[in-house]
Tab-separated table of N, CA and C in Angstrom:
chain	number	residue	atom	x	y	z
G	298	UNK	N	13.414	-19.782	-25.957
G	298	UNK	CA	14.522	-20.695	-25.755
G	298	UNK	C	14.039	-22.124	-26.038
G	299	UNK	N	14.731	-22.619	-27.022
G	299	UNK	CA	14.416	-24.436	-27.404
G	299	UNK	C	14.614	-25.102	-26.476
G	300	UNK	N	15.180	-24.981	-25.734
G	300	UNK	CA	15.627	-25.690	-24.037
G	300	UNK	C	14.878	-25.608	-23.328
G	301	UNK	N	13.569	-24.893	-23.212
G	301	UNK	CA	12.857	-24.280	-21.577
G	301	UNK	C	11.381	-25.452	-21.771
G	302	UNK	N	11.187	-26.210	-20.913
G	302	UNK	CA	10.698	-27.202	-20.910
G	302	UNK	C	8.794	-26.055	-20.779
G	303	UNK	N	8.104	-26.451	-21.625
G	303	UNK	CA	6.531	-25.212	-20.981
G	303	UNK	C	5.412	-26.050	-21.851
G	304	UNK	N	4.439	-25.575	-21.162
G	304	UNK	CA	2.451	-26.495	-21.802
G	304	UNK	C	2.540	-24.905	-21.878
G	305	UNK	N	1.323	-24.843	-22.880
G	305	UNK	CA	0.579	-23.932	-23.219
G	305	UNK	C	-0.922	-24.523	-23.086
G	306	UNK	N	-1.942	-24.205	-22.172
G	306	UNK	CA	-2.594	-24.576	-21.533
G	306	UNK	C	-3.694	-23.828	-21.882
G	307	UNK	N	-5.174	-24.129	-22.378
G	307	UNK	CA	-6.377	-23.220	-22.681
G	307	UNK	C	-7.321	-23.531	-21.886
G	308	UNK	N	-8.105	-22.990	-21.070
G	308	UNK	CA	-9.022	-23.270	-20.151
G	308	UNK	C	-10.562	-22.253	-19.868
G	309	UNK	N	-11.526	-22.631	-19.976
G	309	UNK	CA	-12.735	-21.628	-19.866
G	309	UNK	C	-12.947	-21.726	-18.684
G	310	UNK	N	-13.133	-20.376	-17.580
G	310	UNK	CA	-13.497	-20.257	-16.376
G	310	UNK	C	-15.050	-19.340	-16.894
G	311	UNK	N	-15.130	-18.991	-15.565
G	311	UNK	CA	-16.629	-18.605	-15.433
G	311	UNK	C	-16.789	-17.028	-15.904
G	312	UNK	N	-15.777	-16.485	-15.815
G	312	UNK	CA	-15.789	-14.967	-16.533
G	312	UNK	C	-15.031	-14.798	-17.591
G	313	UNK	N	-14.217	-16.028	-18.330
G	313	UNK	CA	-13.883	-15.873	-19.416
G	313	UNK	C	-12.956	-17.215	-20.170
G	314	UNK	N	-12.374	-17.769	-20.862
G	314	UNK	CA	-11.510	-17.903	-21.381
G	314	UNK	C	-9.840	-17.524	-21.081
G	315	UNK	N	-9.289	-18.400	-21.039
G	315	UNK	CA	-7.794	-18.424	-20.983
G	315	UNK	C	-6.577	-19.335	-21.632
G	316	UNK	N	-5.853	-18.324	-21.973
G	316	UNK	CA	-4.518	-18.980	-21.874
G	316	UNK	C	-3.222	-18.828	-21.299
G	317	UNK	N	-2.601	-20.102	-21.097
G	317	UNK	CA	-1.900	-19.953	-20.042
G	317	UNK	C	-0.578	-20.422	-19.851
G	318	UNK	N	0.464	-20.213	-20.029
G	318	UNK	CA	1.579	-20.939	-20.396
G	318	UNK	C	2.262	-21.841	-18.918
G	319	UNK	N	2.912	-22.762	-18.695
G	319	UNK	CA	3.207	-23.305	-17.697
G	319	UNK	C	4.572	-23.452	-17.993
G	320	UNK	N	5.630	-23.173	-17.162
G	320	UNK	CA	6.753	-23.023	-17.819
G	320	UNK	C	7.758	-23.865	-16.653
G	321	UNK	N	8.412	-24.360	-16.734
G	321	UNK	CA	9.366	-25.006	-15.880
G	321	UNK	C	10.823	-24.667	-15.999
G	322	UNK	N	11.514	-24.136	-15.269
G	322	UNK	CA	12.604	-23.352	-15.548
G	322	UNK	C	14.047	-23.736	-14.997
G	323	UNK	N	15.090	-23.307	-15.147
G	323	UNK	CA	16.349	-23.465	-14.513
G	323	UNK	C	16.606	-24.905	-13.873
G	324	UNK	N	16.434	-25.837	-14.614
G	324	UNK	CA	17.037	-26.833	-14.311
G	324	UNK	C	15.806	-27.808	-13.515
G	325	UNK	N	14.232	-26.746	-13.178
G	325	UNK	CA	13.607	-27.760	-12.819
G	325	UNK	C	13.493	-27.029	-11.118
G	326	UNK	N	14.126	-26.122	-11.069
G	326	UNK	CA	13.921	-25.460	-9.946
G	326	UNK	C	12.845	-24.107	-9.933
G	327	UNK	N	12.236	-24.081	-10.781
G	327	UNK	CA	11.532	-22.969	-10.952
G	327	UNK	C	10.440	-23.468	-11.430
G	328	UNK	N	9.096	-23.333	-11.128
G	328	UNK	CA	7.719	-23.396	-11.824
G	328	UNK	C	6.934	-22.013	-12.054
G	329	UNK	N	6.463	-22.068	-13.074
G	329	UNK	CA	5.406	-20.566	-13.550
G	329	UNK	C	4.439	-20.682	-13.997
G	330	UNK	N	3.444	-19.785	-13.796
G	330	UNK	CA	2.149	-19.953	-14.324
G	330	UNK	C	2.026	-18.260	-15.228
G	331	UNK	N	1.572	-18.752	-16.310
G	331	UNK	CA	1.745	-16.908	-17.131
G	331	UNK	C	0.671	-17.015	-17.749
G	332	UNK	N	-0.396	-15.866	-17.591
G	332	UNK	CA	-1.357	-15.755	-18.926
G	332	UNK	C	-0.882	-14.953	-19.879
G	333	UNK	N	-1.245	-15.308	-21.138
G	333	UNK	CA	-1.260	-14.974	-22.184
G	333	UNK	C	-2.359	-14.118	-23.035
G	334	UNK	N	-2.597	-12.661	-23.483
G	334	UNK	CA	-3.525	-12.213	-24.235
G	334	UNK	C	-4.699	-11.539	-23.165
G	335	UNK	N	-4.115	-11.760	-22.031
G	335	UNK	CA	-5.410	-11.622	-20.757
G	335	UNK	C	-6.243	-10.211	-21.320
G	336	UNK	N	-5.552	-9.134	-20.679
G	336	UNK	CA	-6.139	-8.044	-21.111
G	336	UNK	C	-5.249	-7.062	-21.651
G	337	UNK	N	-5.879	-5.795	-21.611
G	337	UNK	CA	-4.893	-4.867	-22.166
G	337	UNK	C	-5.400	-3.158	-22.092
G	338	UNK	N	-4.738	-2.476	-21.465
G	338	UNK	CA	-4.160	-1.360	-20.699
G	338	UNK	C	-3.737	-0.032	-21.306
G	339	UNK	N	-3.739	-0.097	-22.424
G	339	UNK	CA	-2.633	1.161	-23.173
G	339	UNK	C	-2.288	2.486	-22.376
G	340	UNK	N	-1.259	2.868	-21.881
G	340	UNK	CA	-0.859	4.305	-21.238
G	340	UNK	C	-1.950	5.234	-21.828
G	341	UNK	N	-2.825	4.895	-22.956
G	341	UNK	CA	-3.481	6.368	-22.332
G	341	UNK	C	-4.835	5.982	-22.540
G	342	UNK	N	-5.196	4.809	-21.847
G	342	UNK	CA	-6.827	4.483	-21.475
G	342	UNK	C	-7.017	5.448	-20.183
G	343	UNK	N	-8.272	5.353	-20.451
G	343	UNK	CA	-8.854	6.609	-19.660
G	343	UNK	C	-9.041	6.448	-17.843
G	344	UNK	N	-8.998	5.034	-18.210
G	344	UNK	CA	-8.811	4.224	-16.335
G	344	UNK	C	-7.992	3.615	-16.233
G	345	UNK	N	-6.903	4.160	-16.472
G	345	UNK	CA	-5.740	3.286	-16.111
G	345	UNK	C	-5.403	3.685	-14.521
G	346	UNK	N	-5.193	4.424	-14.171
G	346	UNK	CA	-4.672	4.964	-12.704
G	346	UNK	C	-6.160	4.192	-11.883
G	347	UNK	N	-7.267	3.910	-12.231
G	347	UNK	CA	-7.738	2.798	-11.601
G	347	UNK	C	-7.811	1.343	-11.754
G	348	UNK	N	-7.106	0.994	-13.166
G	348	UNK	CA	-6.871	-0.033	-13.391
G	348	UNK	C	-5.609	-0.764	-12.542
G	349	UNK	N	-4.599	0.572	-12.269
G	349	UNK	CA	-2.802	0.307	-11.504
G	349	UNK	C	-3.896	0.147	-10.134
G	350	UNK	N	-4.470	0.988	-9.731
G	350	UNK	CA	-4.902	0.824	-8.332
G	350	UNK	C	-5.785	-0.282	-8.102
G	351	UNK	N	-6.357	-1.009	-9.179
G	351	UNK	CA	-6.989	-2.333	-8.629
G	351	UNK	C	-6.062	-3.790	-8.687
G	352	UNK	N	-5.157	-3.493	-9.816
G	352	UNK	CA	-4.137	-4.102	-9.608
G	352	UNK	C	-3.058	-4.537	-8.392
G	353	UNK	N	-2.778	-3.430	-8.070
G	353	UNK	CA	-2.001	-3.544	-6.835
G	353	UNK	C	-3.084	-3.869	-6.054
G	354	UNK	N	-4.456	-3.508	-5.459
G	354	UNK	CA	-5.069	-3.965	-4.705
G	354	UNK	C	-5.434	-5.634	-4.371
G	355	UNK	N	-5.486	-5.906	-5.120
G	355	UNK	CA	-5.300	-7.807	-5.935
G	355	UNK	C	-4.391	-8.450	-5.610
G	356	UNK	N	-3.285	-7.763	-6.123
G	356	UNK	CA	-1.438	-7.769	-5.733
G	356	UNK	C	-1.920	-7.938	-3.851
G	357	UNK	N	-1.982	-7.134	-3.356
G	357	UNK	CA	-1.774	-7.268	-1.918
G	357	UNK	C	-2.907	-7.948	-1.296
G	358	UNK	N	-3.512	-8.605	-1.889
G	358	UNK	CA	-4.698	-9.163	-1.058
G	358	UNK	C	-4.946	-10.561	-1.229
G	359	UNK	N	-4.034	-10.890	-2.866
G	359	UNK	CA	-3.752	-12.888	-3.147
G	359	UNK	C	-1.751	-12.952	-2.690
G	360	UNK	N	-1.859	-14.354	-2.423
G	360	UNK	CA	-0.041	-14.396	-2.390
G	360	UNK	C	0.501	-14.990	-3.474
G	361	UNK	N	-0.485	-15.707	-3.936
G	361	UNK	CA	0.285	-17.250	-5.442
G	361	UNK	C	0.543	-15.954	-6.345
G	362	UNK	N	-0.881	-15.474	-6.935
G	362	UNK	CA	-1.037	-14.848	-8.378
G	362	UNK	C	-0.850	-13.277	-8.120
G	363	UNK	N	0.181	-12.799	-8.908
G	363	UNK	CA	0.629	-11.401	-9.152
G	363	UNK	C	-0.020	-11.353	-10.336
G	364	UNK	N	-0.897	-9.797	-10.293
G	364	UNK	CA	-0.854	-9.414	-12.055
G	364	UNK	C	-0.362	-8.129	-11.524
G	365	UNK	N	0.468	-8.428	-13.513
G	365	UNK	CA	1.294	-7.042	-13.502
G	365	UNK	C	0.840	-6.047	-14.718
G	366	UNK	N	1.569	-5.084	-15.339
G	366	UNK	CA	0.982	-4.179	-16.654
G	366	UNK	C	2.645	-4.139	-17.028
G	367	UNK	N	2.566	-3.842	-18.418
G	367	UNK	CA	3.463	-3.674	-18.939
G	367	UNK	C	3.074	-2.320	-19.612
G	368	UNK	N	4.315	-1.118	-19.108
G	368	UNK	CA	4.019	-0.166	-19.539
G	368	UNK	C	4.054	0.428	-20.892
G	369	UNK	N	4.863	-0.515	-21.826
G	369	UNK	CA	5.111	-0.198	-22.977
G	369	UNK	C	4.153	-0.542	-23.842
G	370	UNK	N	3.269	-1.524	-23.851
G	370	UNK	CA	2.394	-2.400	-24.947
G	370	UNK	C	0.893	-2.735	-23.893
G	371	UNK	N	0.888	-1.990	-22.728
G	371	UNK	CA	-0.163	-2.357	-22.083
G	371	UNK	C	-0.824	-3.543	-21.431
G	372	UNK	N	0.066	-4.568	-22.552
G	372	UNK	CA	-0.540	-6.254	-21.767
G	372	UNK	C	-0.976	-6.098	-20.022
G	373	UNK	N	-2.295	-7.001	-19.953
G	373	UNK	CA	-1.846	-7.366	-18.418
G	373	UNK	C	-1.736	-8.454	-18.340
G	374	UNK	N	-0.777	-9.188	-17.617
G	374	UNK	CA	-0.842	-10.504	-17.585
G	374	UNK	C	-0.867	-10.743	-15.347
G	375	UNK	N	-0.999	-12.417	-15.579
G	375	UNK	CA	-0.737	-12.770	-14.086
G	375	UNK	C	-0.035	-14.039	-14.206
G	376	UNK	N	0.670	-14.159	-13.348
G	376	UNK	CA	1.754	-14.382	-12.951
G	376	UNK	C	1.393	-15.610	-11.501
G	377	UNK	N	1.750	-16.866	-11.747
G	377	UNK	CA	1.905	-17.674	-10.302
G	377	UNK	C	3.472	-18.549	-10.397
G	378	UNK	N	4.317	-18.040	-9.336
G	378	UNK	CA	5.465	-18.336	-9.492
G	378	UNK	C	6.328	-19.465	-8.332
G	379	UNK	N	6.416	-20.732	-8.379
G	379	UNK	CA	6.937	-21.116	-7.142
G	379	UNK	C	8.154	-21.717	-7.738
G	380	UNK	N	8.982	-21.408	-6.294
G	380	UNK	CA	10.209	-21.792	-6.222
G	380	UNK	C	10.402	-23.941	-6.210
G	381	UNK	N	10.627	-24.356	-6.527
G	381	UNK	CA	10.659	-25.710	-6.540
G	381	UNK	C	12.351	-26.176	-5.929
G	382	UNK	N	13.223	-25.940	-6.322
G	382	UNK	CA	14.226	-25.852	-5.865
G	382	UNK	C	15.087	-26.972	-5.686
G	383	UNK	N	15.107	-27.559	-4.727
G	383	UNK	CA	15.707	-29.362	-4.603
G	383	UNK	C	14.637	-30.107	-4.123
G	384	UNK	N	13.220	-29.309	-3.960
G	384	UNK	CA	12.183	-30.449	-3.837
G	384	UNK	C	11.710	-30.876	-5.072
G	385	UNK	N	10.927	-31.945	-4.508
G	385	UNK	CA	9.493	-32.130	-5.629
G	385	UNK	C	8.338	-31.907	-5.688
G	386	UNK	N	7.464	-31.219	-6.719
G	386	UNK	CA	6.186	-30.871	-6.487
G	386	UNK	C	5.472	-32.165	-6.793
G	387	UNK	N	4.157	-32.333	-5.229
G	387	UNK	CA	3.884	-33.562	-5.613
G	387	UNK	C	2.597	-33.033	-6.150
G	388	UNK	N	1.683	-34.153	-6.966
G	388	UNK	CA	0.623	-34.167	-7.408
G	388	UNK	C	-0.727	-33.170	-6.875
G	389	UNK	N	-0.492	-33.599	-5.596
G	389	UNK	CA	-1.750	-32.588	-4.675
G	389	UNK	C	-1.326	-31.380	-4.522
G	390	UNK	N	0.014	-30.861	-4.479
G	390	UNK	CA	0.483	-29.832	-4.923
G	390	UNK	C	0.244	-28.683	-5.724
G	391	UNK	N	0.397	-29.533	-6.825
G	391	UNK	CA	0.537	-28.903	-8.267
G	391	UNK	C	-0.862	-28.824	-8.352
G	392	UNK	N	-1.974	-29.919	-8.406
G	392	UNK	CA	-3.560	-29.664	-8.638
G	392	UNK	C	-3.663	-28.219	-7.790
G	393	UNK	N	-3.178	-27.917	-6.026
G	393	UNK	CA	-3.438	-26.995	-5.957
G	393	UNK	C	-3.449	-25.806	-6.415
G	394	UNK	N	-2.137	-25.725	-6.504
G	394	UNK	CA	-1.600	-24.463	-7.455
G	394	UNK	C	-2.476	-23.876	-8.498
G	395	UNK	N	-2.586	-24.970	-9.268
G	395	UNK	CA	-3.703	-24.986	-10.598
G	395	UNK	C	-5.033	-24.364	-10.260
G	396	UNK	N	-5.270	-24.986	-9.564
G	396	UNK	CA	-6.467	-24.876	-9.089
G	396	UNK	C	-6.549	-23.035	-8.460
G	397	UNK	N	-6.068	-22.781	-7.843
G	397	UNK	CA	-5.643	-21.718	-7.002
G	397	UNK	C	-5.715	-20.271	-8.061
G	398	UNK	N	-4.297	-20.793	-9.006
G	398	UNK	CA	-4.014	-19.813	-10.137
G	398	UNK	C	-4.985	-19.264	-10.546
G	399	UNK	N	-5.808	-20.565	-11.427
G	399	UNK	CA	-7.202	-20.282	-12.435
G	399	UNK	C	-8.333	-19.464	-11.921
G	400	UNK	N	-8.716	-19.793	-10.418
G	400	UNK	CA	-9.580	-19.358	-9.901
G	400	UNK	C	-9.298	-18.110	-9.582
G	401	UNK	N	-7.754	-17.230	-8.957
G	401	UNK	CA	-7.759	-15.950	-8.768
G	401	UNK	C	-7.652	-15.193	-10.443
G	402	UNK	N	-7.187	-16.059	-11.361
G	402	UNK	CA	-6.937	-15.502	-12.670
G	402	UNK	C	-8.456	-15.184	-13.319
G	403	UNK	N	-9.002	-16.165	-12.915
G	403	UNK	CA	-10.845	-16.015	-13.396
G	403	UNK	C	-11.428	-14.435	-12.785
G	404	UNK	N	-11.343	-14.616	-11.268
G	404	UNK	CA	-12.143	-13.731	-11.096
G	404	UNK	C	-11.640	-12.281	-10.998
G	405	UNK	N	-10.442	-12.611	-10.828
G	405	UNK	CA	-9.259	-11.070	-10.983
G	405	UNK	C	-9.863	-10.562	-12.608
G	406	UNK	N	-9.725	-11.162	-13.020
G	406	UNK	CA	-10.146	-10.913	-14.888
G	406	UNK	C	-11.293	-10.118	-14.861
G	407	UNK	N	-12.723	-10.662	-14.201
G	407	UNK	CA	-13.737	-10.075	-13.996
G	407	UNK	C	-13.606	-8.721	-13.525
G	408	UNK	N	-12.540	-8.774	-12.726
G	408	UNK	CA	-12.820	-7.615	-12.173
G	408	UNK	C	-12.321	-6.505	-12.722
G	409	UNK	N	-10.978	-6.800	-13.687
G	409	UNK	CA	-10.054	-5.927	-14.499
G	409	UNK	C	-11.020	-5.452	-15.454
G	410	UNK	N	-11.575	-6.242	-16.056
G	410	UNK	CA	-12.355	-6.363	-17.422
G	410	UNK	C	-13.226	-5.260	-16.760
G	411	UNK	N	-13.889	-5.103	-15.646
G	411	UNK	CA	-15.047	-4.567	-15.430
G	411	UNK	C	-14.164	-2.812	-15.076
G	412	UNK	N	-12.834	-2.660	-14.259
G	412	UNK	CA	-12.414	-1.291	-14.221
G	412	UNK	C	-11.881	-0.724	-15.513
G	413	UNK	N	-11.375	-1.577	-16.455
G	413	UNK	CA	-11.584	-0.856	-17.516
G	413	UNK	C	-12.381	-0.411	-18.332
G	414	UNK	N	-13.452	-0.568	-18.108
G	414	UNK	CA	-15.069	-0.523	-19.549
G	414	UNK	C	-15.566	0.693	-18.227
G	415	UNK	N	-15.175	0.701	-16.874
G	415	UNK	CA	-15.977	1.547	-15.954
G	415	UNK	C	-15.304	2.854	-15.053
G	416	UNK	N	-14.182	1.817	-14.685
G	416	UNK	CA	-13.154	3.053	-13.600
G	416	UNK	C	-13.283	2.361	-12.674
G	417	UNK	N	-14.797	0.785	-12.080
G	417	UNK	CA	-15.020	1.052	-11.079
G	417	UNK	C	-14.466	-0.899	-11.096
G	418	UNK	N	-14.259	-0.745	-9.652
G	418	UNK	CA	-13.814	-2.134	-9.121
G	418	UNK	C	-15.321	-3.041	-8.875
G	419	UNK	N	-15.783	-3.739	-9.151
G	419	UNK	CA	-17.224	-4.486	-8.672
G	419	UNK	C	-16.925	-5.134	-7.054
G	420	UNK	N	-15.394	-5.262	-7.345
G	420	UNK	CA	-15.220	-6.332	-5.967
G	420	UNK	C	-15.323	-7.611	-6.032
G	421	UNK	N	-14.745	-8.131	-4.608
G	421	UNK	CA	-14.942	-9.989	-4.993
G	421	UNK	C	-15.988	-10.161	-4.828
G	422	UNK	N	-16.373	-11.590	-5.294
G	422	UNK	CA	-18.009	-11.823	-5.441
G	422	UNK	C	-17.987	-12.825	-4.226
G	423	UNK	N	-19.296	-12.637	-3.708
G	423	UNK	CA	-19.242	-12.794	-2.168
G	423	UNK	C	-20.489	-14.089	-2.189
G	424	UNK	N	-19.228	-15.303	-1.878
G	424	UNK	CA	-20.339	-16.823	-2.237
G	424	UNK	C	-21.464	-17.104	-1.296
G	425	UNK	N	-21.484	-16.178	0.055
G	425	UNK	CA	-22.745	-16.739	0.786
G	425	UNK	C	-23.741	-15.500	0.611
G	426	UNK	N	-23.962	-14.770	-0.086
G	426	UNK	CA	-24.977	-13.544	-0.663
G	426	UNK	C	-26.061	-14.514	-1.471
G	427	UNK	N	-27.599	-14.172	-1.222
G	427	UNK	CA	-28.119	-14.501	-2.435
G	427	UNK	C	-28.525	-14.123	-3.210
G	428	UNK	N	-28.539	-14.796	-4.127
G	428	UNK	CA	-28.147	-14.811	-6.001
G	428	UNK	C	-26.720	-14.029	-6.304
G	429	UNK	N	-25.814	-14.876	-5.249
G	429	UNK	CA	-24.329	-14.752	-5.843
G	429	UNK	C	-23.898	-15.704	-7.123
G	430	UNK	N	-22.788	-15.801	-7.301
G	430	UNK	CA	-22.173	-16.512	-8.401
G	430	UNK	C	-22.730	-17.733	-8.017
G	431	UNK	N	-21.970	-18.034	-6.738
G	431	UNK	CA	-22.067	-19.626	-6.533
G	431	UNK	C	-23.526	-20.091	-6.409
G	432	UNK	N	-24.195	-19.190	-5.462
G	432	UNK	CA	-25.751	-19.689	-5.496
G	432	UNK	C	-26.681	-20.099	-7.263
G	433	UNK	N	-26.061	-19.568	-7.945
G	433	UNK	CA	-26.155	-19.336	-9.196
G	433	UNK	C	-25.935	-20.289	-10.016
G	434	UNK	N	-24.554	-20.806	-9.457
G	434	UNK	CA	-23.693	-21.672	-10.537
G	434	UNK	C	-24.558	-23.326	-9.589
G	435	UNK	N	-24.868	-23.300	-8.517
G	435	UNK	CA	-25.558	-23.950	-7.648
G	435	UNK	C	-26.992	-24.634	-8.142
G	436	UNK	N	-27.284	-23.526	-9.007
G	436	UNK	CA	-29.011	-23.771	-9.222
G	436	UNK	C	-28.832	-24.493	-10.422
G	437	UNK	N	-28.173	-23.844	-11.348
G	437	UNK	CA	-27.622	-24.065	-12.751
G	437	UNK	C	-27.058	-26.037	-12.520
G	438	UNK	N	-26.280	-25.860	-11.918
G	438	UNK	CA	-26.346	-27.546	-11.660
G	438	UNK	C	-26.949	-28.516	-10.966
G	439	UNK	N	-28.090	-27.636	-10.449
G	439	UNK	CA	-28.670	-28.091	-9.962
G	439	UNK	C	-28.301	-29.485	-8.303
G	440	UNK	N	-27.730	-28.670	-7.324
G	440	UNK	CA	-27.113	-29.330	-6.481
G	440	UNK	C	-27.582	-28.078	-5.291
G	441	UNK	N	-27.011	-28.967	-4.014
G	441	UNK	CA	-27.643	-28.387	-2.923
G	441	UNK	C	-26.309	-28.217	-2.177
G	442	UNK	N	-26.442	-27.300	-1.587
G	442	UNK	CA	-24.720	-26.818	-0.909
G	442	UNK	C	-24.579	-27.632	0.641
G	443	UNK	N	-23.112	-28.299	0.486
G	443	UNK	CA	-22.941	-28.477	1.786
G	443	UNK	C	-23.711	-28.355	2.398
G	444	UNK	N	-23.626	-29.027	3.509
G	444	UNK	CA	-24.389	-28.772	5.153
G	444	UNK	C	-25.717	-28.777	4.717
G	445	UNK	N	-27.059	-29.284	3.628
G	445	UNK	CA	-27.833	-29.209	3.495
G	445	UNK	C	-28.918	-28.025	3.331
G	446	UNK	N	-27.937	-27.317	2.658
G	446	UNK	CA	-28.718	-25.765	2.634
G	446	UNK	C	-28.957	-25.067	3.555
G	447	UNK	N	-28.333	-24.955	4.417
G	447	UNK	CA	-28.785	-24.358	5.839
G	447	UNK	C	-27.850	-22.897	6.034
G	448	UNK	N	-27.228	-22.657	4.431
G	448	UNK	CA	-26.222	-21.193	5.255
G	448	UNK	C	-24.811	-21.763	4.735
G	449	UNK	N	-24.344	-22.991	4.798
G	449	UNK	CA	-22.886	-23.378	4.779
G	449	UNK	C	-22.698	-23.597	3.752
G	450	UNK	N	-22.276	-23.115	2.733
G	450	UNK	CA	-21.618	-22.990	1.203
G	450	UNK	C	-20.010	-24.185	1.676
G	451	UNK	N	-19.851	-24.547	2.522
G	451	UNK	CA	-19.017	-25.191	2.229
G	451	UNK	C	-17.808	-24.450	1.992
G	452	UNK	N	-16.149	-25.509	2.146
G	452	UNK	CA	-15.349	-24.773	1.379
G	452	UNK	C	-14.548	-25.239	-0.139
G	453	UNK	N	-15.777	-25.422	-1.108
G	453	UNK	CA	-15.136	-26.066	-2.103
G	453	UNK	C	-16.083	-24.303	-2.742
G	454	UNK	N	-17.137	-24.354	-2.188
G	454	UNK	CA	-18.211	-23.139	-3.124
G	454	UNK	C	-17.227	-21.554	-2.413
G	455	UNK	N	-16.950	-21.483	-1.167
G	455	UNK	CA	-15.919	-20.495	-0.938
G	455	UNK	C	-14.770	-20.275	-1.722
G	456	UNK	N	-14.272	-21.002	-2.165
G	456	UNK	CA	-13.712	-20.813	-3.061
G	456	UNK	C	-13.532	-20.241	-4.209
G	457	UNK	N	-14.372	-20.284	-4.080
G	457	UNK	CA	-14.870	-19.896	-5.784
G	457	UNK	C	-15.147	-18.703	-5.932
């Protein structure tokens, strides 16, 4: 639709590459977050019935980001959808959102990517383990976590 106001948005996270459409809808009452090209599923991959079951598991365990499958063409995409309505989204808002989306879209990805090549779910990656991601991504930039290394990853590295 020539009317539907949307960014198409490219961004590298830590398990992959993305794109991402941002779409603003119905008058300005609707905001969306959609990936594009994420992955892909075909009805007769060999892990799909663990791919639906890690899906929905994801599904019930984030609230922003839904990923869904499309049964016909396999796409998977995810999905962050807020109602906007007669408010306004303010700035700290929207960074959240963003922020929020990318990060469950990053590591949800990891994990899709990994039940399809396996059957098997790896799970979320768990930031106070060591030689987790973050301890990792930690060394790599060479920085010292919150609270002075003592255990407290903080909640900017929880996050993650």
């Amino acid at each position: 639709d020539p009317n539907q106001s949307l960014l198409l948005v490219h961004i590298g996270g830590i398990f992959g590459s993305y794109q991402v459409i941002l779409l603003n809808d119905l008058d300005g009452r609707f905001l969306q977050f959609r990936s594009l090209n994420l992955l892909s599923c075909p009805p007769s991959h060999p892990h799909l019935a663990d791919v639906l079951e890690l899906l929905a598991k994801i599904n019930y365990q984030k609230r922003y980001v839904k990923f869904g499958w499309n049964a016909e063409n396999g796409e998977i995409v995810a999905y962050g959808d807020a109602w906007v309505m007669d408010g306004t989204v303010t700035d700290q808002q929207f960074q959240h959102m963003l922020h929020l989306y990318f990060q469950i879209l990053d590591f949800g990805f990891a994990r899709i990517q990994t039940c399809l090549e396996t059957g098997d779910d790896p799970g979320e990656p768990d930031p106070n383990k060591p030689g987790s991601l973050s301890d990792k991504l930690r060394k790599k930039l060479g920085k010292k976590p919150p609270g002075g290394g003592k255990g407290d990853t903080g909640p900017v590295v929880e996050s993650l």
